[in-house]
GROMACS .gro file of N, CA and C in nm:
model
  369
    1UNK      N    1   8.662   8.353   9.118
    1UNK     CA    2   8.740   8.481   9.101
    1UNK      C    3   8.696   8.564   8.977
    2UNK      N    4   8.651   8.514   8.862
    2UNK     CA    5   8.616   8.611   8.749
    2UNK      C    6   8.466   8.651   8.791
    3UNK      N    7   8.453   8.783   8.739
    3UNK     CA    8   8.314   8.854   8.729
    3UNK      C    9   8.242   8.791   8.608
    4UNK      N   10   8.109   8.840   8.610
    4UNK     CA   11   8.010   8.789   8.517
    4UNK      C   12   8.085   8.826   8.364
    5UNK      N   13   8.068   8.722   8.292
    5UNK     CA   14   8.158   8.747   8.138
    5UNK      C   15   8.035   8.770   8.045
    6UNK      N   16   7.886   8.787   8.112
    6UNK     CA   17   7.810   8.794   8.021
    6UNK      C   18   7.793   8.944   7.952
    7UNK      N   19   7.808   8.972   7.829
    7UNK     CA   20   7.841   9.088   7.776
    7UNK      C   21   7.667   9.176   7.801
    8UNK      N   22   7.575   9.100   7.815
    8UNK     CA   23   7.463   9.166   7.831
    8UNK      C   24   7.426   9.203   7.988
    9UNK      N   25   7.529   9.179   8.063
    9UNK     CA   26   7.527   9.213   8.221
    9UNK      C   27   7.536   9.361   8.237
   10UNK      N   28   7.469   9.421   8.308
   10UNK     CA   29   7.468   9.555   8.355
   10UNK      C   30   7.599   9.608   8.414
   11UNK      N   31   7.644   9.754   8.391
   11UNK     CA   32   7.757   9.790   8.451
   11UNK      C   33   7.757   9.770   8.600
   12UNK      N   34   7.892   9.762   8.642
   12UNK     CA   35   7.926   9.750   8.781
   12UNK      C   36   7.892   9.893   8.863
   13UNK      N   37   7.902   9.887   8.984
   13UNK     CA   38   7.894  10.004   9.074
   13UNK      C   39   7.981  10.117   9.039
   14UNK      N   40   7.918  10.222   9.035
   14UNK     CA   41   8.005  10.360   9.002
   14UNK      C   42   8.111  10.380   9.112
   15UNK      N   43   8.223  10.401   9.028
   15UNK     CA   44   8.336  10.458   9.127
   15UNK      C   45   8.373  10.601   9.087
   16UNK      N   46   8.482  10.646   9.151
   16UNK     CA   47   8.550  10.796   9.138
   16UNK      C   48   8.660  10.767   9.015
   17UNK      N   49   8.697  10.900   8.983
   17UNK     CA   50   8.829  10.886   8.911
   17UNK      C   51   8.935  10.845   8.993
   18UNK      N   52   8.934  10.883   9.141
   18UNK     CA   53   9.053  10.854   9.216
   18UNK      C   54   9.047  10.707   9.229
   19UNK      N   55   8.927  10.645   9.249
   19UNK     CA   56   8.928  10.491   9.262
   19UNK      C   57   8.997  10.411   9.139
   20UNK      N   58   8.972  10.496   9.014
   20UNK     CA   59   9.012  10.419   8.889
   20UNK      C   60   9.174  10.457   8.891
   21UNK      N   61   9.226  10.534   8.932
   21UNK     CA   62   9.387  10.582   8.932
   21UNK      C   63   9.440  10.484   9.012
   22UNK      N   64   9.379  10.445   9.113
   22UNK     CA   65   9.443  10.334   9.228
   22UNK      C   66   9.491  10.211   9.128
   23UNK      N   67   9.421  10.179   9.036
   23UNK     CA   68   9.453  10.031   8.958
   23UNK      C   69   9.546  10.086   8.851
   24UNK      N   70   9.647  10.030   8.870
   24UNK     CA   71   9.785  10.061   8.777
   24UNK      C   72   9.777   9.981   8.676
   25UNK      N   73   9.754  10.034   8.562
   25UNK     CA   74   9.729   9.936   8.436
   25UNK      C   75   9.837   9.960   8.341
   26UNK      N   76   9.979   9.882   8.325
   26UNK     CA   77  10.049   9.892   8.256
   26UNK      C   78  10.079   9.813   8.110
   27UNK      N   79  10.159   9.843   8.021
   27UNK     CA   80  10.183   9.757   7.918
   27UNK      C   81  10.307   9.708   7.907
   28UNK      N   82  10.338   9.595   7.894
   28UNK     CA   83  10.422   9.525   7.873
   28UNK      C   84  10.462   9.403   7.788
   29UNK      N   85  10.582   9.359   7.756
   29UNK     CA   86  10.588   9.273   7.624
   29UNK      C   87  10.650   9.124   7.680
   30UNK      N   88  10.576   9.028   7.646
   30UNK     CA   89  10.599   8.910   7.682
   30UNK      C   90  10.733   8.859   7.628
   31UNK      N   91  10.816   8.818   7.720
   31UNK     CA   92  10.974   8.785   7.691
   31UNK      C   93  10.986   8.639   7.694
   32UNK      N   94  10.872   8.552   7.774
   32UNK     CA   95  10.892   8.414   7.755
   32UNK      C   96  10.728   8.359   7.811
   33UNK      N   97  10.747   8.247   7.749
   33UNK     CA   98  10.585   8.198   7.778
   33UNK      C   99  10.612   8.037   7.767
   34UNK      N  100  10.545   7.961   7.872
   34UNK     CA  101  10.557   7.813   7.881
   34UNK      C  102  10.441   7.767   7.935
   35UNK      N  103  10.405   7.632   7.899
   35UNK     CA  104  10.275   7.559   7.973
   35UNK      C  105  10.322   7.554   8.095
   36UNK      N  106  10.208   7.569   8.177
   36UNK     CA  107  10.190   7.553   8.319
   36UNK      C  108  10.153   7.451   8.335
   37UNK      N  109  10.239   7.328   8.360
   37UNK     CA  110  10.198   7.173   8.386
   37UNK      C  111  10.126   7.187   8.514
   38UNK      N  112  10.022   7.099   8.539
   38UNK     CA  113   9.956   7.094   8.658
   38UNK      C  114   9.856   7.199   8.703
   39UNK      N  115   9.845   7.272   8.616
   39UNK     CA  116   9.727   7.389   8.629
   39UNK      C  117   9.585   7.330   8.620
   40UNK      N  118   9.487   7.375   8.686
   40UNK     CA  119   9.378   7.309   8.672
   40UNK      C  120   9.293   7.352   8.535
   41UNK      N  121   9.339   7.468   8.481
   41UNK     CA  122   9.280   7.513   8.355
   41UNK      C  123   9.397   7.507   8.262
   42UNK      N  124   9.408   7.492   8.129
   42UNK     CA  125   9.522   7.510   8.056
   42UNK      C  126   9.552   7.684   8.055
   43UNK      N  127   9.670   7.674   8.094
   43UNK     CA  128   9.751   7.805   8.127
   43UNK      C  129   9.907   7.821   8.091
   44UNK      N  130   9.953   7.917   8.102
   44UNK     CA  131  10.088   7.939   8.073
   44UNK      C  132  10.138   8.035   8.172
   45UNK      N  133  10.263   8.012   8.209
   45UNK     CA  134  10.350   8.103   8.290
   45UNK      C  135  10.415   8.180   8.190
   46UNK      N  136  10.413   8.324   8.213
   46UNK     CA  137  10.440   8.424   8.132
   46UNK      C  138  10.553   8.513   8.218
   47UNK      N  139  10.654   8.564   8.147
   47UNK     CA  140  10.753   8.651   8.197
   47UNK      C  141  10.726   8.779   8.107
   48UNK      N  142  10.697   8.898   8.177
   48UNK     CA  143  10.654   9.026   8.083
   48UNK      C  144  10.777   9.126   8.129
   49UNK      N  145  10.805   9.202   8.031
   49UNK     CA  146  10.884   9.327   8.025
   49UNK      C  147  10.822   9.440   8.058
   50UNK      N  148  10.817   9.500   8.156
   50UNK     CA  149  10.725   9.653   8.189
   50UNK      C  150  10.824   9.764   8.194
   51UNK      N  151  10.952   9.724   8.129
   51UNK     CA  152  11.029   9.850   8.113
   51UNK      C  153  11.116   9.879   8.248
   52UNK      N  154  11.174   9.982   8.251
   52UNK     CA  155  11.276  10.043   8.346
   52UNK      C  156  11.208  10.061   8.502
   53UNK      N  157  11.104  10.117   8.480
   53UNK     CA  158  11.043  10.156   8.606
   53UNK      C  159  10.962  10.050   8.672
   54UNK      N  160  10.938   9.937   8.622
   54UNK     CA  161  10.863   9.805   8.685
   54UNK      C  162  10.949   9.701   8.658
   55UNK      N  163  11.013   9.692   8.571
   55UNK     CA  164  11.109   9.574   8.543
   55UNK      C  165  11.028   9.441   8.485
   56UNK      N  166  11.072   9.343   8.502
   56UNK     CA  167  11.031   9.207   8.465
   56UNK      C  168  10.936   9.144   8.568
   57UNK      N  169  10.804   9.103   8.534
   57UNK     CA  170  10.732   9.019   8.631
   57UNK      C  171  10.667   8.919   8.586
   58UNK      N  172  10.633   8.806   8.664
   58UNK     CA  173  10.560   8.698   8.620
   58UNK      C  174  10.424   8.724   8.643
   59UNK      N  175  10.355   8.626   8.564
   59UNK     CA  176  10.205   8.609   8.536
   59UNK      C  177  10.173   8.494   8.511
   60UNK      N  178  10.040   8.425   8.558
   60UNK     CA  179   9.996   8.287   8.492
   60UNK      C  180   9.872   8.340   8.432
   61UNK      N  181   9.850   8.302   8.311
   61UNK     CA  182   9.730   8.343   8.232
   61UNK      C  183   9.661   8.219   8.185
   62UNK      N  184   9.541   8.238   8.178
   62UNK     CA  185   9.461   8.101   8.115
   62UNK      C  186   9.415   8.146   8.001
   63UNK      N  187   9.517   8.150   7.903
   63UNK     CA  188   9.521   8.187   7.756
   63UNK      C  189   9.558   8.059   7.669
   64UNK      N  190   9.560   7.941   7.714
   64UNK     CA  191   9.608   7.869   7.606
   64UNK      C  192   9.507   7.815   7.512
   65UNK      N  193   9.390   7.833   7.555
   65UNK     CA  194   9.293   7.808   7.455
   65UNK      C  195   9.308   7.870   7.309
   66UNK      N  196   9.341   8.009   7.313
   66UNK     CA  197   9.349   8.105   7.194
   66UNK      C  198   9.497   8.125   7.162
   67UNK      N  199   9.610   8.109   7.211
   67UNK     CA  200   9.729   8.115   7.193
   67UNK      C  201   9.837   8.019   7.213
   68UNK      N  202   9.949   8.026   7.108
   68UNK     CA  203  10.060   7.910   7.176
   68UNK      C  204  10.165   7.995   7.228
   69UNK      N  205  10.238   7.966   7.303
   69UNK     CA  206  10.375   8.028   7.357
   69UNK      C  207  10.451   8.077   7.262
   70UNK      N  208  10.448   8.032   7.135
   70UNK     CA  209  10.525   8.128   7.022
   70UNK      C  210  10.454   8.260   6.989
   71UNK      N  211  10.329   8.251   6.990
   71UNK     CA  212  10.239   8.354   6.961
   71UNK      C  213  10.276   8.466   7.053
   72UNK      N  214  10.269   8.433   7.186
   72UNK     CA  215  10.281   8.535   7.299
   72UNK      C  216  10.422   8.615   7.303
   73UNK      N  217  10.505   8.552   7.275
   73UNK     CA  218  10.636   8.613   7.315
   73UNK      C  219  10.654   8.706   7.180
   74UNK      N  220  10.692   8.830   7.250
   74UNK     CA  221  10.702   8.950   7.164
   74UNK      C  222  10.576   9.051   7.150
   75UNK      N  223  10.456   8.984   7.209
   75UNK     CA  224  10.349   9.055   7.204
   75UNK      C  225  10.333   9.152   7.338
   76UNK      N  226  10.283   9.270   7.288
   76UNK     CA  227  10.235   9.357   7.402
   76UNK      C  228  10.125   9.309   7.474
   77UNK      N  229  10.115   9.323   7.600
   77UNK     CA  230   9.977   9.300   7.674
   77UNK      C  231   9.959   9.397   7.794
   78UNK      N  232   9.825   9.414   7.851
   78UNK     CA  233   9.801   9.492   7.930
   78UNK      C  234   9.807   9.397   8.076
   79UNK      N  235   9.843   9.462   8.187
   79UNK     CA  236   9.822   9.389   8.318
   79UNK      C  237   9.823   9.484   8.449
   80UNK      N  238   9.745   9.456   8.545
   80UNK     CA  239   9.744   9.538   8.678
   80UNK      C  240   9.871   9.499   8.730
   81UNK      N  241   9.967   9.601   8.786
   81UNK     CA  242  10.079   9.602   8.833
   81UNK      C  243  10.095   9.601   8.985
   82UNK      N  244   9.966   9.659   9.036
   82UNK     CA  245   9.994   9.706   9.166
   82UNK      C  246   9.887   9.595   9.268
   83UNK      N  247   9.841   9.472   9.224
   83UNK     CA  248   9.787   9.397   9.288
   83UNK      C  249   9.887   9.317   9.391
   84UNK      N  250   9.837   9.268   9.497
   84UNK     CA  251   9.940   9.172   9.573
   84UNK      C  252   9.985   9.060   9.485
   85UNK      N  253  10.099   9.006   9.513
   85UNK     CA  254  10.120   8.865   9.455
   85UNK      C  255  10.028   8.753   9.501
   86UNK      N  256  10.036   8.673   9.408
   86UNK     CA  257   9.911   8.545   9.419
   86UNK      C  258   9.970   8.406   9.372
   87UNK      N  259   9.977   8.355   9.509
   87UNK     CA  260  10.000   8.190   9.451
   87UNK      C  261   9.896   8.144   9.374
   88UNK      N  262   9.934   8.070   9.266
   88UNK     CA  263   9.854   7.989   9.199
   88UNK      C  264   9.898   7.845   9.154
   89UNK      N  265   9.857   7.788   9.245
   89UNK     CA  266   9.928   7.634   9.260
   89UNK      C  267  10.079   7.658   9.307
   90UNK      N  268  10.156   7.608   9.215
   90UNK     CA  269  10.309   7.619   9.246
   90UNK      C  270  10.372   7.730   9.183
   91UNK      N  271  10.310   7.797   9.125
   91UNK     CA  272  10.352   7.951   9.048
   91UNK      C  273  10.299   8.074   9.104
   92UNK      N  274  10.389   8.164   9.119
   92UNK     CA  275  10.368   8.303   9.185
   92UNK      C  276  10.326   8.390   9.072
   93UNK      N  277  10.206   8.451   9.063
   93UNK     CA  278  10.178   8.551   8.985
   93UNK      C  279  10.191   8.688   9.031
   94UNK      N  280  10.269   8.768   8.984
   94UNK     CA  281  10.289   8.912   9.023
   94UNK      C  282  10.251   8.997   8.969
   95UNK      N  283  10.162   8.993   8.873
   95UNK     CA  284  10.070   9.102   8.798
   95UNK      C  285   9.974   9.018   8.731
   96UNK      N  286   9.820   9.078   8.730
   96UNK     CA  287   9.715   9.036   8.674
   96UNK      C  288   9.712   9.086   8.514
   97UNK      N  289   9.734   8.985   8.416
   97UNK     CA  290   9.718   8.999   8.265
   97UNK      C  291   9.589   9.028   8.244
   98UNK      N  292   9.562   9.107   8.167
   98UNK     CA  293   9.411   9.133   8.150
   98UNK      C  294   9.352   9.089   8.012
   99UNK      N  295   9.242   9.053   8.004
   99UNK     CA  296   9.188   9.000   7.870
   99UNK      C  297   9.020   8.993   7.861
  100UNK      N  298   8.969   8.959   7.775
  100UNK     CA  299   8.811   8.959   7.765
  100UNK      C  300   8.777   8.801   7.716
  101UNK      N  301   8.667   8.797   7.773
  101UNK     CA  302   8.612   8.637   7.708
  101UNK      C  303   8.551   8.644   7.604
  102UNK      N  304   8.547   8.555   7.526
  102UNK     CA  305   8.511   8.532   7.396
  102UNK      C  306   8.366   8.474   7.407
  103UNK      N  307   8.273   8.443   7.311
  103UNK     CA  308   8.163   8.386   7.308
  103UNK      C  309   8.170   8.244   7.385
  104UNK      N  310   8.273   8.175   7.396
  104UNK     CA  311   8.302   8.044   7.432
  104UNK      C  312   8.360   8.049   7.575
  105UNK      N  313   8.393   8.170   7.603
  105UNK     CA  314   8.463   8.184   7.754
  105UNK      C  315   8.589   8.180   7.744
  106UNK      N  316   8.655   8.192   7.624
  106UNK     CA  317   8.820   8.189   7.606
  106UNK      C  318   8.859   8.292   7.644
  107UNK      N  319   8.975   8.314   7.702
  107UNK     CA  320   9.033   8.478   7.730
  107UNK      C  321   9.087   8.524   7.584
  108UNK      N  322   9.069   8.633   7.569
  108UNK     CA  323   9.127   8.711   7.440
  108UNK      C  324   9.218   8.809   7.496
  109UNK      N  325   9.325   8.819   7.502
  109UNK     CA  326   9.441   8.931   7.567
  109UNK      C  327   9.395   9.071   7.535
  110UNK      N  328   9.406   9.170   7.625
  110UNK     CA  329   9.379   9.314   7.607
  110UNK      C  330   9.538   9.381   7.578
  111UNK      N  331   9.535   9.427   7.444
  111UNK     CA  332   9.663   9.493   7.434
  111UNK      C  333   9.640   9.614   7.344
  112UNK      N  334   9.736   9.713   7.313
  112UNK     CA  335   9.721   9.816   7.223
  112UNK      C  336   9.722   9.775   7.075
  113UNK      N  337   9.666   9.823   6.988
  113UNK     CA  338   9.657   9.827   6.874
  113UNK      C  339   9.769   9.866   6.790
  114UNK      N  340   9.865   9.946   6.846
  114UNK     CA  341   9.986  10.004   6.803
  114UNK      C  342  10.092   9.982   6.907
  115UNK      N  343  10.208   9.957   6.874
  115UNK     CA  344  10.328   9.952   6.973
  115UNK      C  345  10.343  10.092   7.056
  116UNK      N  346  10.374  10.063   7.177
  116UNK     CA  347  10.376  10.172   7.291
  116UNK      C  348  10.498  10.114   7.356
  117UNK      N  349  10.575  10.247   7.449
  117UNK     CA  350  10.666  10.199   7.537
  117UNK      C  351  10.630  10.105   7.624
  118UNK      N  352  10.729   9.989   7.676
  118UNK     CA  353  10.696   9.908   7.789
  118UNK      C  354  10.682  10.008   7.902
  119UNK      N  355  10.580   9.968   7.996
  119UNK     CA  356  10.555  10.044   8.125
  119UNK      C  357  10.449  10.172   8.115
  120UNK      N  358  10.401  10.181   7.961
  120UNK     CA  359  10.304  10.291   7.931
  120UNK      C  360  10.171  10.266   8.043
  121UNK      N  361  10.121  10.371   8.105
  121UNK     CA  362  10.021  10.339   8.198
  121UNK      C  363   9.868  10.355   8.124
  122UNK      N  364   9.785  10.296   8.142
  122UNK     CA  365   9.642  10.310   8.088
  122UNK      C  366   9.584  10.409   8.143
  123UNK      N  367   9.525  10.528   8.058
  123UNK     CA  368   9.432  10.639   8.133
  123UNK      C  369   9.312  10.653   8.056
   0.00000   0.00000   0.00000
């Protein structure tokens, strides 16, 4: 599922600005995080509030290596909100929460460095 995490990998194929605009990346605040029992890789089930336009959405994130549930609640994260829903085991993931792999392959969440309104779109 994941692309090459090698930081030395070349850039992907060129896309147009219109292609970029098709990917709707928004900021939301994690309002609940719980261990996803039975997941193949250590994961959490997240509930994220994207504000009045998008509302509350569920996500499954493989972020348990670097974060505890308590560290996630209240944290703003970025997610793709216009992918189709995806069944991940017994859980339904409605958005793709974004992150980067560190040197050990653990996911570091992508988030703004200053608070922004929930639902703000990346541009």
